Amino acid sequence: MAKISFKPGNMLYPLPAVMVSVTDKAGRSNIITVAWAGTVCTNPPMVGISVRPSRYSHHMIAETGEFVINLTTEELAFATDYCGVRSGRDTDKWKEAKLTPVKSDLVKAPCIAESPVNIECRVVKTEQMGSHDLFLAEVVAVHVDDRYMDEKGSFHLENAKPIVYSHGEYYDLGKRIGKFGYSVQKKP
């Protein structure tokens, strides 16, 4: 097996494809699709999203210091793509993507009702990275769709059929092949 050298670039795939809902100080809201998002800390719970300064939602996040990460599913794939390729400057994405804004508990940005998980966030630091600004944020509230809860109180996101993004395409997650620690688990 031979390796081929590529120019330096972002090859960390697949990535979560999330819809980030935002609002400005005047109360206008928008949705931006972000693939550059991830967990950065457990305690306190923190996430990071990277957004180009030229994107319409960027000034809203910078202005309010708040946003909501909304996880996406197969059912939301069209809306996820639409909110990534259309600008909120020209389009009411809520209306066009047939999404429902729901009041958040702790931030002004709305949650997306159709999403199985909504993660309310407050920015604690912004880093100018080059083409994108990295918004590091503390998770201040989480909402999950009760349809994916079992009788023991466990949440089953896999039943919502989440999607990921890889090299310009959306994919489902496929089958489970193991769980954390299965490589060292004692056999019964």
PDB file of C-alpha atoms in Angstrom:
ATOM      1  CA  MET A   1       0.000   0.000   0.000  1.00  0.00           C
ATOM      2  CA  ALA A   2       1.467   3.339  -1.050  1.00  0.00           C
ATOM      3  CA  LYS A   3       0.633   6.758   0.348  1.00  0.00           C
ATOM      4  CA  ILE A   4       0.182   9.801  -1.889  1.00  0.00           C
ATOM      5  CA  SER A   5       1.206  13.223  -0.568  1.00  0.00           C
ATOM      6  CA  PHE A   6      -1.493  15.901  -0.632  1.00  0.00           C
ATOM      7  CA  LYS A   7      -1.112  19.607  -0.049  1.00  0.00           C
ATOM      8  CA  PRO A   8      -1.789  20.580   3.579  1.00  0.00           C
ATOM      9  CA  GLY A   9      -5.510  20.901   4.181  1.00  0.00           C
ATOM     10  CA  ASN A  10      -8.436  19.822   6.283  1.00  0.00           C
ATOM     11  CA  MET A  11      -8.826  16.080   5.897  1.00  0.00           C
ATOM     12  CA  LEU A  12     -10.409  15.405   9.269  1.00  0.00           C
ATOM     13  CA  TYR A  13     -13.604  13.714   8.076  1.00  0.00           C
ATOM     14  CA  PRO A  14     -16.422  12.906   8.616  1.00  0.00           C
ATOM     15  CA  LEU A  15     -17.700  15.902  10.545  1.00  0.00           C
ATOM     16  CA  PRO A  16     -21.018  16.629  12.205  1.00  0.00           C
ATOM     17  CA  ALA A  17     -23.253  18.689   9.940  1.00  0.00           C
ATOM     18  CA  VAL A  18     -25.114  20.976  12.331  1.00  0.00           C
ATOM     19  CA  MET A  19     -27.496  23.857  11.908  1.00  0.00           C
ATOM     20  CA  VAL A  20     -26.562  26.783  14.133  1.00  0.00           C
ATOM     21  CA  SER A  21     -29.377  29.168  14.971  1.00  0.00           C
ATOM     22  CA  VAL A  22     -28.484  32.745  15.854  1.00  0.00           C
ATOM     23  CA  THR A  23     -30.111  36.088  16.515  1.00  0.00           C
ATOM     24  CA  ASP A  24     -28.926  39.669  16.471  1.00  0.00           C
ATOM     25  CA  LYS A  25     -29.585  42.380  19.077  1.00  0.00           C
ATOM     26  CA  ALA A  26     -32.661  43.544  17.119  1.00  0.00           C
ATOM     27  CA  GLY A  27     -34.187  40.051  17.386  1.00  0.00           C
ATOM     28  CA  ARG A  28     -33.688  38.960  13.745  1.00  0.00           C
ATOM     29  CA  SER A  29     -32.754  35.293  13.622  1.00  0.00           C
ATOM     30  CA  ASN A  30     -31.013  33.100  11.077  1.00  0.00           C
ATOM     31  CA  ILE A  31     -29.702  29.583  10.584  1.00  0.00           C
ATOM     32  CA  ILE A  32     -26.232  28.695   9.306  1.00  0.00           C
ATOM     33  CA  THR A  33     -25.041  25.178   8.523  1.00  0.00           C
ATOM     34  CA  VAL A  34     -21.635  24.463  10.016  1.00  0.00           C
ATOM     35  CA  ALA A  35     -19.465  21.382   9.534  1.00  0.00           C
ATOM     36  CA  TRP A  36     -16.534  22.760  11.510  1.00  0.00           C
ATOM     37  CA  ALA A  37     -17.981  22.144  14.952  1.00  0.00           C
ATOM     38  CA  GLY A  38     -16.877  20.021  17.848  1.00  0.00           C
ATOM     39  CA  THR A  39     -16.478  19.328  21.517  1.00  0.00           C
ATOM     40  CA  VAL A  40     -13.519  21.059  23.155  1.00  0.00           C
ATOM     41  CA  CYS A  41     -13.977  20.443  26.894  1.00  0.00           C
ATOM     42  CA  THR A  42     -16.001  18.267  29.273  1.00  0.00           C
ATOM     43  CA  ASN A  43     -15.901  20.349  32.427  1.00  0.00           C
ATOM     44  CA  PRO A  44     -17.121  22.973  31.862  1.00  0.00           C
ATOM     45  CA  PRO A  45     -18.938  21.611  28.821  1.00  0.00           C
ATOM     46  CA  MET A  46     -17.629  23.571  25.835  1.00  0.00           C
ATOM     47  CA  VAL A  47     -17.910  23.465  22.061  1.00  0.00           C
ATOM     48  CA  GLY A  48     -16.327  25.308  19.195  1.00  0.00           C
ATOM     49  CA  ILE A  49     -17.648  26.379  15.818  1.00  0.00           C
ATOM     50  CA  SER A  50     -15.714  28.039  13.006  1.00  0.00           C
ATOM     51  CA  VAL A  51     -17.489  30.622  10.844  1.00  0.00           C
ATOM     52  CA  ARG A  52     -16.196  32.810   8.031  1.00  0.00           C
ATOM     53  CA  PRO A  53     -16.483  36.529   8.921  1.00  0.00           C
ATOM     54  CA  SER A  54     -18.216  37.128   5.572  1.00  0.00           C
ATOM     55  CA  ARG A  55     -21.132  34.869   6.519  1.00  0.00           C
ATOM     56  CA  TYR A  56     -24.336  36.690   7.486  1.00  0.00           C
ATOM     57  CA  SER A  57     -24.608  34.818  10.816  1.00  0.00           C
ATOM     58  CA  HIS A  58     -21.066  35.728  11.891  1.00  0.00           C
ATOM     59  CA  HIS A  59     -21.959  39.272  12.977  1.00  0.00           C
ATOM     60  CA  MET A  60     -24.948  37.945  14.930  1.00  0.00           C
ATOM     61  CA  ILE A  61     -22.775  35.581  16.961  1.00  0.00           C
ATOM     62  CA  ALA A  62     -20.126  38.264  17.467  1.00  0.00           C
ATOM     63  CA  GLU A  63     -22.797  40.804  18.506  1.00  0.00           C
ATOM     64  CA  THR A  64     -24.748  38.649  20.983  1.00  0.00           C
ATOM     65  CA  GLY A  65     -22.169  36.064  22.020  1.00  0.00           C
ATOM     66  CA  GLU A  66     -24.814  33.340  21.773  1.00  0.00           C
ATOM     67  CA  PHE A  67     -25.941  30.568  19.443  1.00  0.00           C
ATOM     68  CA  VAL A  68     -27.705  27.193  19.446  1.00  0.00           C
ATOM     69  CA  ILE A  69     -26.225  24.087  17.832  1.00  0.00           C
ATOM     70  CA  ASN A  70     -29.032  21.932  16.407  1.00  0.00           C
ATOM     71  CA  LEU A  71     -28.123  18.367  15.464  1.00  0.00           C
ATOM     72  CA  THR A  72     -29.269  17.140  12.070  1.00  0.00           C
ATOM     73  CA  THR A  73     -30.878  13.965  10.765  1.00  0.00           C
ATOM     74  CA  GLU A  74     -31.701  12.224   7.489  1.00  0.00           C
ATOM     75  CA  GLU A  75     -35.107  13.918   7.689  1.00  0.00           C
ATOM     76  CA  LEU A  76     -33.390  17.317   8.017  1.00  0.00           C
ATOM     77  CA  ALA A  77     -30.775  16.737   5.287  1.00  0.00           C
ATOM     78  CA  PHE A  78     -32.456  19.029   2.722  1.00  0.00           C
ATOM     79  CA  ALA A  79     -32.899  21.835   5.283  1.00  0.00           C
ATOM     80  CA  THR A  80     -29.313  21.336   6.466  1.00  0.00           C
ATOM     81  CA  ASP A  81     -27.962  21.778   2.961  1.00  0.00           C
ATOM     82  CA  TYR A  82     -30.326  24.665   2.165  1.00  0.00           C
ATOM     83  CA  CYS A  83     -29.255  26.606   5.263  1.00  0.00           C
ATOM     84  CA  GLY A  84     -25.627  26.168   4.193  1.00  0.00           C
ATOM     85  CA  VAL A  85     -25.971  27.353   0.594  1.00  0.00           C
ATOM     86  CA  ARG A  86     -28.463  30.224   0.945  1.00  0.00           C
ATOM     87  CA  SER A  87     -27.727  33.476   2.736  1.00  0.00           C
ATOM     88  CA  GLY A  88     -29.956  34.868   5.446  1.00  0.00           C
ATOM     89  CA  ARG A  89     -29.291  38.292   3.917  1.00  0.00           C
ATOM     90  CA  ASP A  90     -31.622  37.339   1.064  1.00  0.00           C
ATOM     91  CA  THR A  91     -33.780  34.516   2.399  1.00  0.00           C
ATOM     92  CA  ASP A  92     -35.942  33.656   5.381  1.00  0.00           C
ATOM     93  CA  LYS A  93     -34.401  30.241   5.968  1.00  0.00           C
ATOM     94  CA  TRP A  94     -36.929  29.357   8.679  1.00  0.00           C
ATOM     95  CA  LYS A  95     -39.746  29.702   6.159  1.00  0.00           C
ATOM     96  CA  GLU A  96     -37.995  28.277   3.096  1.00  0.00           C
ATOM     97  CA  ALA A  97     -36.536  25.247   4.921  1.00  0.00           C
ATOM     98  CA  LYS A  98     -39.837  24.679   6.780  1.00  0.00           C
ATOM     99  CA  LEU A  99     -38.206  24.875  10.206  1.00  0.00           C
ATOM    100  CA  THR A 100     -39.840  26.011  13.435  1.00  0.00           C
ATOM    101  CA  PRO A 101     -38.107  28.410  15.852  1.00  0.00           C
ATOM    102  CA  VAL A 102     -38.668  27.592  19.528  1.00  0.00           C
ATOM    103  CA  LYS A 103     -37.710  29.852  22.435  1.00  0.00           C
ATOM    104  CA  SER A 104     -34.510  28.764  24.150  1.00  0.00           C
ATOM    105  CA  ASP A 105     -34.209  28.622  27.927  1.00  0.00           C
ATOM    106  CA  LEU A 106     -31.061  30.686  28.486  1.00  0.00           C
ATOM    107  CA  VAL A 107     -29.975  32.298  25.209  1.00  0.00           C
ATOM    108  CA  LYS A 108     -31.848  34.607  22.849  1.00  0.00           C
ATOM    109  CA  ALA A 109     -31.160  32.520  19.731  1.00  0.00           C
ATOM    110  CA  PRO A 110     -34.039  30.104  19.065  1.00  0.00           C
ATOM    111  CA  CYS A 111     -33.814  26.321  18.966  1.00  0.00           C
ATOM    112  CA  ILE A 112     -34.964  24.409  15.887  1.00  0.00           C
ATOM    113  CA  ALA A 113     -38.016  22.356  16.925  1.00  0.00           C
ATOM    114  CA  GLU A 114     -37.397  19.635  14.333  1.00  0.00           C
ATOM    115  CA  SER A 115     -33.873  18.905  15.606  1.00  0.00           C
ATOM    116  CA  PRO A 116     -33.467  15.969  18.031  1.00  0.00           C
ATOM    117  CA  VAL A 117     -30.878  17.866  20.109  1.00  0.00           C
ATOM    118  CA  ASN A 118     -30.516  21.605  20.740  1.00  0.00           C
ATOM    119  CA  ILE A 119     -27.375  22.859  22.494  1.00  0.00           C
ATOM    120  CA  GLU A 120     -27.603  26.403  23.853  1.00  0.00           C
ATOM    121  CA  CYS A 121     -24.192  28.107  23.898  1.00  0.00           C
ATOM    122  CA  ARG A 122     -22.544  31.304  25.157  1.00  0.00           C
ATOM    123  CA  VAL A 123     -19.286  32.440  23.588  1.00  0.00           C
ATOM    124  CA  VAL A 124     -16.389  32.734  26.029  1.00  0.00           C
ATOM    125  CA  LYS A 125     -13.640  33.448  23.510  1.00  0.00           C
ATOM    126  CA  THR A 126     -13.276  34.271  19.835  1.00  0.00           C
ATOM    127  CA  GLU A 127     -10.071  33.464  17.970  1.00  0.00           C
ATOM    128  CA  GLN A 128      -9.337  34.878  14.526  1.00  0.00           C
ATOM    129  CA  MET A 129      -7.801  31.895  12.771  1.00  0.00           C
ATOM    130  CA  GLY A 130      -7.426  33.125   9.168  1.00  0.00           C
ATOM    131  CA  SER A 131     -10.299  32.332   6.822  1.00  0.00           C
ATOM    132  CA  HIS A 132     -12.562  31.532   9.810  1.00  0.00           C
ATOM    133  CA  ASP A 133     -13.147  32.801  13.323  1.00  0.00           C
ATOM    134  CA  LEU A 134     -13.353  30.158  16.022  1.00  0.00           C
ATOM    135  CA  PHE A 135     -16.109  30.771  18.562  1.00  0.00           C
ATOM    136  CA  LEU A 136     -15.374  28.835  21.765  1.00  0.00           C
ATOM    137  CA  ALA A 137     -18.536  28.570  23.809  1.00  0.00           C
ATOM    138  CA  GLU A 138     -19.813  27.125  27.038  1.00  0.00           C
ATOM    139  CA  VAL A 139     -22.841  24.861  26.807  1.00  0.00           C
ATOM    140  CA  VAL A 140     -25.476  26.401  29.092  1.00  0.00           C
ATOM    141  CA  ALA A 141     -28.493  24.193  28.277  1.00  0.00           C
ATOM    142  CA  VAL A 142     -29.350  21.081  26.262  1.00  0.00           C
ATOM    143  CA  HIS A 143     -32.741  19.917  24.998  1.00  0.00           C
ATOM    144  CA  VAL A 144     -33.479  16.442  23.622  1.00  0.00           C
ATOM    145  CA  ASP A 145     -36.538  15.129  21.808  1.00  0.00           C
ATOM    146  CA  ASP A 146     -38.403  12.781  24.145  1.00  0.00           C
ATOM    147  CA  ARG A 147     -39.177  10.459  21.204  1.00  0.00           C
ATOM    148  CA  TYR A 148     -35.615   9.150  21.532  1.00  0.00           C
ATOM    149  CA  MET A 149     -35.690   8.460  25.276  1.00  0.00           C
ATOM    150  CA  ASP A 150     -36.130   4.910  26.555  1.00  0.00           C
ATOM    151  CA  GLU A 151     -37.908   3.760  29.707  1.00  0.00           C
ATOM    152  CA  LYS A 152     -34.600   3.839  31.650  1.00  0.00           C
ATOM    153  CA  GLY A 153     -33.998   7.499  30.831  1.00  0.00           C
ATOM    154  CA  SER A 154     -31.291   6.867  28.208  1.00  0.00           C
ATOM    155  CA  PHE A 155     -31.197   8.982  25.080  1.00  0.00           C
ATOM    156  CA  HIS A 156     -30.849   7.171  21.723  1.00  0.00           C
ATOM    157  CA  LEU A 157     -29.689   9.675  19.104  1.00  0.00           C
ATOM    158  CA  GLU A 158     -29.036   6.823  16.678  1.00  0.00           C
ATOM    159  CA  ASN A 159     -32.809   6.359  16.342  1.00  0.00           C
ATOM    160  CA  ALA A 160     -33.063   9.908  14.949  1.00  0.00           C
ATOM    161  CA  LYS A 161     -30.743   8.858  12.080  1.00  0.00           C
ATOM    162  CA  PRO A 162     -28.084  11.595  12.445  1.00  0.00           C
ATOM    163  CA  ILE A 163     -26.012  12.644   9.442  1.00  0.00           C
ATOM    164  CA  VAL A 164     -22.402  13.661   8.901  1.00  0.00           C
ATOM    165  CA  TYR A 165     -20.552  15.648   6.239  1.00  0.00           C
ATOM    166  CA  SER A 166     -17.518  14.392   4.319  1.00  0.00           C
ATOM    167  CA  HIS A 167     -15.803  15.982   1.309  1.00  0.00           C
ATOM    168  CA  GLY A 168     -18.881  17.899   0.162  1.00  0.00           C
ATOM    169  CA  GLU A 169     -21.408  15.116   0.753  1.00  0.00           C
ATOM    170  CA  TYR A 170     -23.842  14.084   3.492  1.00  0.00           C
ATOM    171  CA  TYR A 171     -23.933  10.545   4.886  1.00  0.00           C
ATOM    172  CA  ASP A 172     -25.866   8.588   7.455  1.00  0.00           C
ATOM    173  CA  LEU A 173     -23.879   6.948  10.241  1.00  0.00           C
ATOM    174  CA  GLY A 174     -24.438   3.308   9.312  1.00  0.00           C
ATOM    175  CA  LYS A 175     -24.265   0.442  11.772  1.00  0.00           C
ATOM    176  CA  ARG A 176     -22.699   0.431  15.229  1.00  0.00           C
ATOM    177  CA  ILE A 177     -19.422  -1.499  15.314  1.00  0.00           C
ATOM    178  CA  GLY A 178     -18.513  -1.164  18.986  1.00  0.00           C
ATOM    179  CA  LYS A 179     -18.783   0.994  22.078  1.00  0.00           C
ATOM    180  CA  PHE A 180     -16.257   2.942  24.105  1.00  0.00           C
ATOM    181  CA  GLY A 181     -13.977   0.448  25.884  1.00  0.00           C
ATOM    182  CA  TYR A 182     -15.047  -2.625  23.903  1.00  0.00           C
ATOM    183  CA  SER A 183     -11.426  -3.355  22.930  1.00  0.00           C
ATOM    184  CA  VAL A 184     -10.471  -4.022  26.564  1.00  0.00           C
ATOM    185  CA  GLN A 185     -13.775  -5.296  27.892  1.00  0.00           C
ATOM    186  CA  LYS A 186     -13.627  -8.687  29.623  1.00  0.00           C
ATOM    187  CA  LYS A 187     -15.525 -11.356  27.802  1.00  0.00           C
ATOM    188  CA  PRO A 188     -18.365 -13.000  29.775  1.00  0.00           C
TER     189      PRO A 188
END
